[in-house]
JSON list of C-alpha atoms in Angstrom, two decimals:
[
{"chain": "A", "resi": 3, "resn": "MET", "atom": "CA", "xyz": [-4.87, -26.88, -21.62]},
{"chain": "A", "resi": 4, "resn": "GLU", "atom": "CA", "xyz": [-8.60, -27.62, -21.31]},
{"chain": "A", "resi": 5, "resn": "PRO", "atom": "CA", "xyz": [-10.70, -25.33, -19.11]},
{"chain": "A", "resi": 6, "resn": "ASP", "atom": "CA", "xyz": [-11.75, -26.86, -15.82]},
{"chain": "A", "resi": 7, "resn": "GLU", "atom": "CA", "xyz": [-15.46, -27.57, -16.26]},
{"chain": "A", "resi": 8, "resn": "THR", "atom": "CA", "xyz": [-15.92, -27.81, -12.49]},
{"chain": "A", "resi": 9, "resn": "ALA", "atom": "CA", "xyz": [-14.63, -24.27, -11.91]},
{"chain": "A", "resi": 10, "resn": "LEU", "atom": "CA", "xyz": [-17.21, -21.80, -10.66]},
{"chain": "A", "resi": 11, "resn": "PRO", "atom": "CA", "xyz": [-18.13, -19.00, -13.06]},
{"chain": "A", "resi": 12, "resn": "ASP", "atom": "CA", "xyz": [-17.05, -15.44, -12.36]},
{"chain": "A", "resi": 13, "resn": "ILE", "atom": "CA", "xyz": [-19.80, -13.42, -10.73]},
{"chain": "A", "resi": 14, "resn": "CYS", "atom": "CA", "xyz": [-20.69, -9.74, -10.71]},
{"chain": "A", "resi": 15, "resn": "ASP", "atom": "CA", "xyz": [-19.00, -7.98, -7.78]},
{"chain": "A", "resi": 16, "resn": "LEU", "atom": "CA", "xyz": [-22.20, -5.99, -7.21]},
{"chain": "A", "resi": 17, "resn": "CYS", "atom": "CA", "xyz": [-25.11, -8.40, -7.64]},
{"chain": "A", "resi": 18, "resn": "GLY", "atom": "CA", "xyz": [-23.51, -11.85, -7.73]},
{"chain": "A", "resi": 19, "resn": "GLN", "atom": "CA", "xyz": [-24.96, -12.70, -11.15]},
{"chain": "A", "resi": 20, "resn": "PRO", "atom": "CA", "xyz": [-22.89, -15.36, -12.98]},
{"chain": "A", "resi": 21, "resn": "LEU", "atom": "CA", "xyz": [-20.92, -13.88, -15.87]},
{"chain": "A", "resi": 22, "resn": "ASP", "atom": "CA", "xyz": [-19.86, -15.08, -19.28]},
{"chain": "A", "resi": 23, "resn": "GLU", "atom": "CA", "xyz": [-17.76, -13.47, -22.01]},
{"chain": "A", "resi": 24, "resn": "GLU", "atom": "CA", "xyz": [-20.82, -11.66, -23.37]},
{"chain": "A", "resi": 25, "resn": "THR", "atom": "CA", "xyz": [-21.77, -9.98, -20.09]},
{"chain": "A", "resi": 26, "resn": "GLU", "atom": "CA", "xyz": [-18.47, -9.62, -18.23]},
{"chain": "A", "resi": 27, "resn": "LEU", "atom": "CA", "xyz": [-16.93, -6.14, -17.83]},
{"chain": "A", "resi": 28, "resn": "LEU", "atom": "CA", "xyz": [-13.61, -5.57, -16.07]},
{"chain": "A", "resi": 29, "resn": "ALA", "atom": "CA", "xyz": [-12.31, -2.29, -14.65]},
{"chain": "A", "resi": 30, "resn": "LEU", "atom": "CA", "xyz": [-9.84, -0.94, -12.13]},
{"chain": "A", "resi": 31, "resn": "VAL", "atom": "CA", "xyz": [-10.98, 1.24, -9.23]},
{"chain": "A", "resi": 32, "resn": "ASP", "atom": "CA", "xyz": [-8.89, 3.12, -6.67]},
{"chain": "A", "resi": 33, "resn": "ASP", "atom": "CA", "xyz": [-8.74, 1.22, -3.37]},
{"chain": "A", "resi": 34, "resn": "SER", "atom": "CA", "xyz": [-6.00, 1.82, -0.79]},
{"chain": "A", "resi": 35, "resn": "SER", "atom": "CA", "xyz": [-6.60, -1.62, 0.71]},
{"chain": "A", "resi": 36, "resn": "ALA", "atom": "CA", "xyz": [-5.72, -3.37, -2.59]},
{"chain": "A", "resi": 37, "resn": "ILE", "atom": "CA", "xyz": [-2.14, -4.66, -2.60]},
{"chain": "A", "resi": 38, "resn": "HIS", "atom": "CA", "xyz": [-1.02, -6.65, -5.63]},
{"chain": "A", "resi": 39, "resn": "THR", "atom": "CA", "xyz": [0.71, -9.94, -4.82]},
{"chain": "A", "resi": 40, "resn": "SER", "atom": "CA", "xyz": [3.79, -9.13, -6.89]},
{"chain": "A", "resi": 41, "resn": "ASP", "atom": "CA", "xyz": [3.49, -5.86, -8.86]},
{"chain": "A", "resi": 42, "resn": "PRO", "atom": "CA", "xyz": [3.86, -2.73, -6.69]},
{"chain": "A", "resi": 43, "resn": "LYS", "atom": "CA", "xyz": [2.69, -0.57, -9.63]},
{"chain": "A", "resi": 44, "resn": "MET", "atom": "CA", "xyz": [-0.76, -2.14, -9.21]},
{"chain": "A", "resi": 45, "resn": "ASP", "atom": "CA", "xyz": [-1.00, -1.33, -5.50]},
{"chain": "A", "resi": 46, "resn": "GLY", "atom": "CA", "xyz": [-4.01, 0.84, -4.72]},
{"chain": "A", "resi": 47, "resn": "LYS", "atom": "CA", "xyz": [-5.98, -0.51, -7.68]},
{"chain": "A", "resi": 48, "resn": "ARG", "atom": "CA", "xyz": [-8.68, -3.15, -7.39]},
{"chain": "A", "resi": 49, "resn": "LEU", "atom": "CA", "xyz": [-9.92, -5.18, -10.34]},
{"chain": "A", "resi": 50, "resn": "VAL", "atom": "CA", "xyz": [-13.71, -5.33, -10.34]},
{"chain": "A", "resi": 51, "resn": "THR", "atom": "CA", "xyz": [-15.86, -7.62, -12.47]},
{"chain": "A", "resi": 52, "resn": "VAL", "atom": "CA", "xyz": [-19.45, -6.66, -13.26]},
{"chain": "A", "resi": 53, "resn": "CYS", "atom": "CA", "xyz": [-22.36, -7.74, -15.43]},
{"chain": "A", "resi": 54, "resn": "SER", "atom": "CA", "xyz": [-23.37, -4.38, -16.88]},
{"chain": "A", "resi": 55, "resn": "PRO", "atom": "CA", "xyz": [-22.28, -0.79, -17.43]},
{"chain": "A", "resi": 56, "resn": "ASP", "atom": "CA", "xyz": [-24.81, 0.29, -14.77]},
{"chain": "A", "resi": 57, "resn": "HIS", "atom": "CA", "xyz": [-23.24, -2.00, -12.20]},
{"chain": "A", "resi": 58, "resn": "LEU", "atom": "CA", "xyz": [-19.79, -0.70, -13.12]},
{"chain": "A", "resi": 59, "resn": "THR", "atom": "CA", "xyz": [-20.99, 2.87, -12.60]},
{"chain": "A", "resi": 60, "resn": "GLU", "atom": "CA", "xyz": [-22.42, 1.91, -9.21]},
{"chain": "A", "resi": 61, "resn": "LEU", "atom": "CA", "xyz": [-19.23, 0.16, -8.05]},
{"chain": "A", "resi": 62, "resn": "GLN", "atom": "CA", "xyz": [-17.11, 3.08, -9.27]},
{"chain": "A", "resi": 63, "resn": "ARG", "atom": "CA", "xyz": [-19.35, 5.42, -7.24]},
{"chain": "A", "resi": 64, "resn": "GLN", "atom": "CA", "xyz": [-19.04, 3.25, -4.14]},
{"chain": "A", "resi": 65, "resn": "TYR", "atom": "CA", "xyz": [-15.25, 3.06, -4.36]},
{"chain": "A", "resi": 66, "resn": "ALA", "atom": "CA", "xyz": [-15.01, 6.81, -5.05]},
{"chain": "A", "resi": 67, "resn": "GLU", "atom": "CA", "xyz": [-16.92, 7.44, -1.80]},
{"chain": "A", "resi": 68, "resn": "ARG", "atom": "CA", "xyz": [-14.63, 5.15, 0.22]},
{"chain": "A", "resi": 69, "resn": "PRO", "atom": "CA", "xyz": [-11.81, 7.07, 1.88]},
{"chain": "A", "resi": 70, "resn": "TYR", "atom": "CA", "xyz": [-8.47, 6.44, 0.15]},
{"chain": "A", "resi": 71, "resn": "SER", "atom": "CA", "xyz": [-5.82, 6.21, 2.86]},
{"chain": "A", "resi": 72, "resn": "GLU", "atom": "CA", "xyz": [-2.15, 6.48, 1.93]},
{"chain": "A", "resi": 73, "resn": "PRO", "atom": "CA", "xyz": [-1.10, 4.99, 5.31]},
{"chain": "A", "resi": 74, "resn": "GLU", "atom": "CA", "xyz": [-3.39, 2.00, 4.65]},
{"chain": "A", "resi": 75, "resn": "LEU", "atom": "CA", "xyz": [-1.71, 1.52, 1.27]},
{"chain": "A", "resi": 76, "resn": "TRP", "atom": "CA", "xyz": [1.76, 1.80, 2.84]},
{"chain": "A", "resi": 77, "resn": "ALA", "atom": "CA", "xyz": [0.81, -0.71, 5.56]},
{"chain": "A", "resi": 78, "resn": "GLY", "atom": "CA", "xyz": [-0.14, -3.17, 2.81]},
{"chain": "A", "resi": 79, "resn": "LYS", "atom": "CA", "xyz": [3.20, -2.64, 1.07]},
{"chain": "A", "resi": 80, "resn": "ILE", "atom": "CA", "xyz": [4.98, -3.32, 4.37]},
{"chain": "A", "resi": 81, "resn": "ALA", "atom": "CA", "xyz": [2.94, -6.46, 5.00]},
{"chain": "A", "resi": 82, "resn": "ARG", "atom": "CA", "xyz": [3.74, -7.78, 1.51]},
{"chain": "A", "resi": 83, "resn": "ALA", "atom": "CA", "xyz": [7.47, -7.18, 2.03]},
{"chain": "A", "resi": 84, "resn": "MET", "atom": "CA", "xyz": [7.48, -8.74, 5.49]},
{"chain": "A", "resi": 85, "resn": "ARG", "atom": "CA", "xyz": [5.90, -11.98, 4.22]},
{"chain": "A", "resi": 86, "resn": "SER", "atom": "CA", "xyz": [9.21, -12.60, 2.46]},
{"chain": "A", "resi": 87, "resn": "TYR", "atom": "CA", "xyz": [11.13, -12.16, 5.73]},
{"chain": "A", "resi": 88, "resn": "PRO", "atom": "CA", "xyz": [9.51, -14.39, 8.38]},
{"chain": "A", "resi": 89, "resn": "ASN", "atom": "CA", "xyz": [12.57, -13.97, 10.62]},
{"chain": "A", "resi": 90, "resn": "GLY", "atom": "CA", "xyz": [12.43, -10.17, 10.53]},
{"chain": "A", "resi": 91, "resn": "ILE", "atom": "CA", "xyz": [13.78, -7.43, 8.33]},
{"chain": "A", "resi": 92, "resn": "LYS", "atom": "CA", "xyz": [16.17, -4.54, 8.94]},
{"chain": "A", "resi": 93, "resn": "PRO", "atom": "CA", "xyz": [14.73, -1.03, 8.50]},
{"chain": "A", "resi": 94, "resn": "LYS", "atom": "CA", "xyz": [17.07, -0.26, 5.59]},
{"chain": "A", "resi": 95, "resn": "GLN", "atom": "CA", "xyz": [15.96, -3.43, 3.78]},
{"chain": "A", "resi": 96, "resn": "LEU", "atom": "CA", "xyz": [12.30, -2.61, 4.49]},
{"chain": "A", "resi": 97, "resn": "ARG", "atom": "CA", "xyz": [12.75, 0.84, 2.93]},
{"chain": "A", "resi": 98, "resn": "ARG", "atom": "CA", "xyz": [14.39, -0.74, -0.12]},
{"chain": "A", "resi": 99, "resn": "GLU", "atom": "CA", "xyz": [11.75, -3.49, -0.47]},
{"chain": "A", "resi": 100, "resn": "THR", "atom": "CA", "xyz": [8.79, -1.11, -0.13]},
{"chain": "A", "resi": 101, "resn": "GLY", "atom": "CA", "xyz": [10.14, 2.10, -1.64]},
{"chain": "A", "resi": 102, "resn": "LEU", "atom": "CA", "xyz": [8.78, 3.93, 1.41]},
{"chain": "A", "resi": 103, "resn": "THR", "atom": "CA", "xyz": [10.45, 6.61, 3.50]},
{"chain": "A", "resi": 104, "resn": "ASP", "atom": "CA", "xyz": [10.90, 6.40, 7.27]},
{"chain": "A", "resi": 105, "resn": "GLN", "atom": "CA", "xyz": [8.02, 8.87, 7.66]},
{"chain": "A", "resi": 106, "resn": "GLN", "atom": "CA", "xyz": [5.72, 6.77, 5.47]},
{"chain": "A", "resi": 107, "resn": "ILE", "atom": "CA", "xyz": [6.62, 3.62, 7.39]},
{"chain": "A", "resi": 108, "resn": "GLU", "atom": "CA", "xyz": [5.92, 5.41, 10.68]},
{"chain": "A", "resi": 109, "resn": "ALA", "atom": "CA", "xyz": [2.56, 6.66, 9.36]},
{"chain": "A", "resi": 110, "resn": "ALA", "atom": "CA", "xyz": [1.67, 3.11, 8.26]},
{"chain": "A", "resi": 111, "resn": "VAL", "atom": "CA", "xyz": [2.57, 1.69, 11.68]},
{"chain": "A", "resi": 112, "resn": "ASN", "atom": "CA", "xyz": [0.50, 4.41, 13.39]},
{"chain": "A", "resi": 113, "resn": "TRP", "atom": "CA", "xyz": [-2.42, 3.66, 11.06]},
{"chain": "A", "resi": 114, "resn": "GLY", "atom": "CA", "xyz": [-2.22, -0.05, 11.93]},
{"chain": "A", "resi": 115, "resn": "ASN", "atom": "CA", "xyz": [-1.95, 0.67, 15.65]},
{"chain": "A", "resi": 116, "resn": "GLU", "atom": "CA", "xyz": [-4.99, 2.96, 15.56]},
{"chain": "A", "resi": 117, "resn": "ARG", "atom": "CA", "xyz": [-6.99, 0.39, 13.62]},
{"chain": "A", "resi": 118, "resn": "ALA", "atom": "CA", "xyz": [-6.02, -2.31, 16.15]},
{"chain": "A", "resi": 119, "resn": "ARG", "atom": "CA", "xyz": [-6.96, 0.00, 19.05]},
{"chain": "A", "resi": 120, "resn": "ARG", "atom": "CA", "xyz": [-10.38, 0.64, 17.50]},
{"chain": "A", "resi": 121, "resn": "HIS", "atom": "CA", "xyz": [-10.91, -3.05, 16.86]},
{"chain": "A", "resi": 122, "resn": "ARG", "atom": "CA", "xyz": [-10.08, -3.93, 20.48]},
{"chain": "A", "resi": 123, "resn": "SER", "atom": "CA", "xyz": [-12.42, -1.24, 21.79]},
{"chain": "A", "resi": 124, "resn": "GLY", "atom": "CA", "xyz": [-15.24, -2.27, 19.41]},
{"chain": "A", "resi": 125, "resn": "GLU", "atom": "CA", "xyz": [-15.22, 1.04, 17.52]},
{"chain": "A", "resi": 126, "resn": "SER", "atom": "CA", "xyz": [-15.80, 1.19, 13.77]},
{"chain": "A", "resi": 127, "resn": "ASP", "atom": "CA", "xyz": [-12.83, 2.34, 11.70]},
{"chain": "A", "resi": 128, "resn": "GLY", "atom": "CA", "xyz": [-15.02, 3.43, 8.78]},
{"chain": "A", "resi": 129, "resn": "ALA", "atom": "CA", "xyz": [-13.35, 0.98, 6.35]},
{"chain": "A", "resi": 130, "resn": "GLU", "atom": "CA", "xyz": [-16.25, -1.46, 6.11]}
]
């Protein structure tokens, strides 16, 4: 298959510089908001693409300073599972699909409710 010549080039996640095979560096960073589309083992890991080792170091620093929230991660797992069940899901099935306990599901729901409350009131949730 021929590459699509109209496709946009990858860009550095830090500076936006276009990348090529000579400059592109890939790495995984911890990020509780990152939920893989199909592989639960990759949840909590974000793939970053950068143009230099210095930019990788800077992005790693930024992600290390961002709070890692287990309830945020669990909420993402729940959301992924629920997309497959548009007509609803039984609690037992949700536990099986997500691998979460009742307590983790409750913590995720509480996290989402608190985030929604802050959003409605105009407060920052610190996740920007």
